[in-house]
mmCIF file of C-alpha atoms in Angstrom:
data_model
loop_
_atom_site.group_PDB
_atom_site.id
_atom_site.type_symbol
_atom_site.label_atom_id
_atom_site.label_comp_id
_atom_site.label_asym_id
_atom_site.label_seq_id
_atom_site.Cartn_x
_atom_site.Cartn_y
_atom_site.Cartn_z
ATOM 1 C CA GLN A 1 -115.550 -9.023 55.373
ATOM 2 C CA VAL A 2 -112.883 -6.447 56.135
ATOM 3 C CA GLN A 3 -114.202 -3.409 57.924
ATOM 4 C CA LEU A 4 -112.620 -0.256 59.315
ATOM 5 C CA VAL A 5 -114.680 2.088 61.458
ATOM 6 C CA GLU A 6 -113.351 5.487 62.521
ATOM 7 C CA SER A 7 -114.641 7.469 65.483
ATOM 8 C CA GLY A 8 -113.629 10.366 67.679
ATOM 9 C CA GLY A 9 -114.008 13.258 65.293
ATOM 10 C CA GLY A 10 -115.716 16.479 66.286
ATOM 11 C CA SER A 11 -115.465 20.222 66.518
ATOM 12 C CA VAL A 12 -112.795 21.900 68.617
ATOM 13 C CA GLN A 13 -111.217 25.306 68.918
ATOM 14 C CA SER A 14 -107.735 26.060 67.710
ATOM 15 C CA GLY A 15 -105.180 24.661 70.149
ATOM 16 C CA GLY A 16 -107.457 21.859 71.259
ATOM 17 C CA SER A 17 -107.029 18.101 71.072
ATOM 18 C CA LEU A 18 -108.879 15.097 69.723
ATOM 19 C CA ARG A 19 -108.155 11.381 69.613
ATOM 20 C CA LEU A 20 -109.356 9.427 66.633
ATOM 21 C CA SER A 21 -109.885 5.679 66.760
ATOM 22 C CA CYS A 22 -110.117 3.131 63.969
ATOM 23 C CA ALA A 23 -111.454 -0.304 64.818
ATOM 24 C CA ARG A 24 -110.769 -3.086 62.331
ATOM 25 C CA SER A 25 -112.606 -6.365 61.948
ATOM 26 C CA GLY A 26 -112.905 -9.239 59.512
ATOM 27 C CA TYR A 27 -109.192 -9.472 58.809
ATOM 28 C CA THR A 28 -107.573 -12.837 58.215
ATOM 29 C CA TYR A 29 -104.146 -11.278 58.632
ATOM 30 C CA SER A 30 -102.480 -8.688 60.833
ATOM 31 C CA PRO A 31 -101.744 -5.665 58.647
ATOM 32 C CA TYR A 32 -98.071 -4.746 58.375
ATOM 33 C CA CYS A 33 -98.928 -1.108 57.703
ATOM 34 C CA MET A 34 -101.776 1.103 58.856
ATOM 35 C CA ALA A 35 -102.189 4.786 58.195
ATOM 36 C CA TRP A 36 -104.281 7.894 58.574
ATOM 37 C CA PHE A 37 -105.171 10.128 55.656
ATOM 38 C CA ARG A 38 -107.245 13.289 55.476
ATOM 39 C CA GLN A 39 -109.137 15.252 52.879
ATOM 40 C CA ALA A 40 -110.052 18.890 53.293
ATOM 41 C CA PRO A 41 -112.880 20.453 51.280
ATOM 42 C CA GLY A 42 -111.747 21.154 47.735
ATOM 43 C CA LYS A 43 -108.394 19.464 48.246
ATOM 44 C CA GLU A 44 -106.903 16.098 47.420
ATOM 45 C CA ARG A 45 -106.623 13.428 50.061
ATOM 46 C CA GLU A 46 -103.221 13.441 51.736
ATOM 47 C CA GLY A 47 -101.275 11.153 54.006
ATOM 48 C CA VAL A 48 -101.000 12.115 57.672
ATOM 49 C CA ALA A 49 -99.114 9.303 59.392
ATOM 50 C CA TYR A 50 -98.378 5.609 59.233
ATOM 51 C CA ILE A 51 -97.328 2.889 61.635
ATOM 52 C CA THR A 52 -95.923 -0.561 61.002
ATOM 53 C CA SER A 53 -96.758 -3.676 62.944
ATOM 54 C CA GLY A 54 -93.375 -3.287 64.597
ATOM 55 C CA GLY A 55 -94.185 0.208 65.775
ATOM 56 C CA THR A 56 -92.211 2.285 63.294
ATOM 57 C CA THR A 57 -93.969 5.572 62.638
ATOM 58 C CA ASN A 58 -93.707 8.420 60.184
ATOM 59 C CA TYR A 59 -95.563 11.698 59.848
ATOM 60 C CA ALA A 60 -96.355 14.334 57.304
ATOM 61 C CA ALA A 61 -94.327 17.472 57.928
ATOM 62 C CA SER A 62 -97.485 19.464 58.606
ATOM 63 C CA VAL A 63 -98.414 17.359 61.646
ATOM 64 C CA LYS A 64 -95.033 16.240 62.990
ATOM 65 C CA GLY A 65 -94.671 17.081 66.648
ATOM 66 C CA ARG A 66 -98.421 17.581 67.102
ATOM 67 C CA PHE A 67 -99.951 14.246 66.090
ATOM 68 C CA THR A 68 -99.131 10.774 67.382
ATOM 69 C CA ILE A 69 -100.155 7.537 65.696
ATOM 70 C CA SER A 70 -100.385 4.384 67.788
ATOM 71 C CA GLN A 71 -102.052 0.994 67.812
ATOM 72 C CA ASP A 72 -103.457 -1.507 70.267
ATOM 73 C CA ASN A 73 -103.166 -4.903 68.623
ATOM 74 C CA ALA A 74 -105.143 -6.601 71.392
ATOM 75 C CA LYS A 75 -108.067 -4.356 70.538
ATOM 76 C CA ASN A 76 -107.409 -4.284 66.770
ATOM 77 C CA THR A 77 -107.552 -0.514 66.995
ATOM 78 C CA LEU A 78 -105.508 2.270 65.462
ATOM 79 C CA TYR A 79 -105.348 5.705 67.056
ATOM 80 C CA LEU A 80 -104.402 9.232 66.110
ATOM 81 C CA GLN A 81 -103.817 11.634 68.972
ATOM 82 C CA MET A 82 -104.055 15.166 67.641
ATOM 83 C CA ASN A 83 -102.804 18.031 69.800
ATOM 84 C CA THR A 84 -102.422 21.743 69.185
ATOM 85 C CA LEU A 85 -104.976 21.552 66.428
ATOM 86 C CA LYS A 86 -105.081 24.293 63.825
ATOM 87 C CA PRO A 87 -107.884 25.406 61.482
ATOM 88 C CA GLU A 88 -105.915 23.931 58.593
ATOM 89 C CA ASP A 89 -106.300 20.499 60.196
ATOM 90 C CA THR A 90 -110.009 20.652 59.371
ATOM 91 C CA ALA A 91 -110.744 17.651 57.163
ATOM 92 C CA MET A 92 -112.362 14.264 56.906
ATOM 93 C CA TYR A 93 -109.939 11.764 58.418
ATOM 94 C CA PHE A 94 -109.679 8.214 57.098
ATOM 95 C CA CYS A 95 -107.827 5.173 58.342
ATOM 96 C CA ALA A 96 -106.489 2.609 55.896
ATOM 97 C CA THR A 97 -104.633 -0.700 55.940
ATOM 98 C CA ALA A 98 -102.176 -2.280 53.576
ATOM 99 C CA ARG A 99 -102.873 -5.543 51.765
ATOM 100 C CA ALA A 100 -101.829 -8.934 53.068
ATOM 101 C CA GLY A 101 -98.189 -9.674 52.461
ATOM 102 C CA ALA A 102 -97.102 -6.042 52.316
ATOM 103 C CA THR A 103 -93.574 -5.555 53.602
ATOM 104 C CA LEU A 104 -93.149 -1.854 52.949
ATOM 105 C CA CYS A 105 -94.983 1.016 54.567
ATOM 106 C CA GLY A 106 -95.556 4.538 53.353
ATOM 107 C CA LEU A 107 -98.267 7.019 52.518
ATOM 108 C CA ARG A 108 -98.921 6.047 48.914
ATOM 109 C CA GLN A 109 -102.676 5.695 48.651
ATOM 110 C CA PRO A 110 -102.606 2.888 46.029
ATOM 111 C CA ASP A 111 -100.846 0.703 48.613
ATOM 112 C CA PHE A 112 -103.951 0.765 50.811
ATOM 113 C CA PRO A 113 -106.879 -1.297 49.515
ATOM 114 C CA TYR A 114 -108.971 -1.012 52.679
ATOM 115 C CA TRP A 115 -110.444 2.254 53.919
ATOM 116 C CA GLY A 116 -112.859 3.396 56.581
ATOM 117 C CA GLN A 117 -115.762 5.736 55.955
ATOM 118 C CA GLY A 118 -114.077 8.697 57.619
ATOM 119 C CA THR A 119 -114.668 10.915 60.626
ATOM 120 C CA GLN A 120 -114.957 14.701 60.402
ATOM 121 C CA VAL A 121 -112.605 16.984 62.310
ATOM 122 C CA THR A 122 -113.405 20.685 62.387
ATOM 123 C CA VAL A 123 -111.085 23.190 64.034
ATOM 124 C CA SER A 124 -112.317 26.742 64.515
ATOM 125 C CA SER A 125 -110.091 29.756 65.076
#
């Protein structure tokens, strides 16, 4: 059974940092594409960043230069290092993986059938 478990969320002041982790288990394949999404209260869920199995990354404009996505394949774990956090980064953060056989990577939510339960990030001013 595929499972994704996020951790590392919390409350920080503006300008602070957090590192989110997403541990995956139960996979019979190594996902080509993994990503982070977030959903703020009253807003739609949006893509934050993705990474391919080869290490190619891409970021939403709102987080570029502040967030870094990475992965440790030996630990089956995805990370999101978030620096210089702003109040507008406050959201529930979700990790997601693409389906087996995927060869393209992006931030289209329908391309990600597997999702974690989310971890809350709150940034105060």
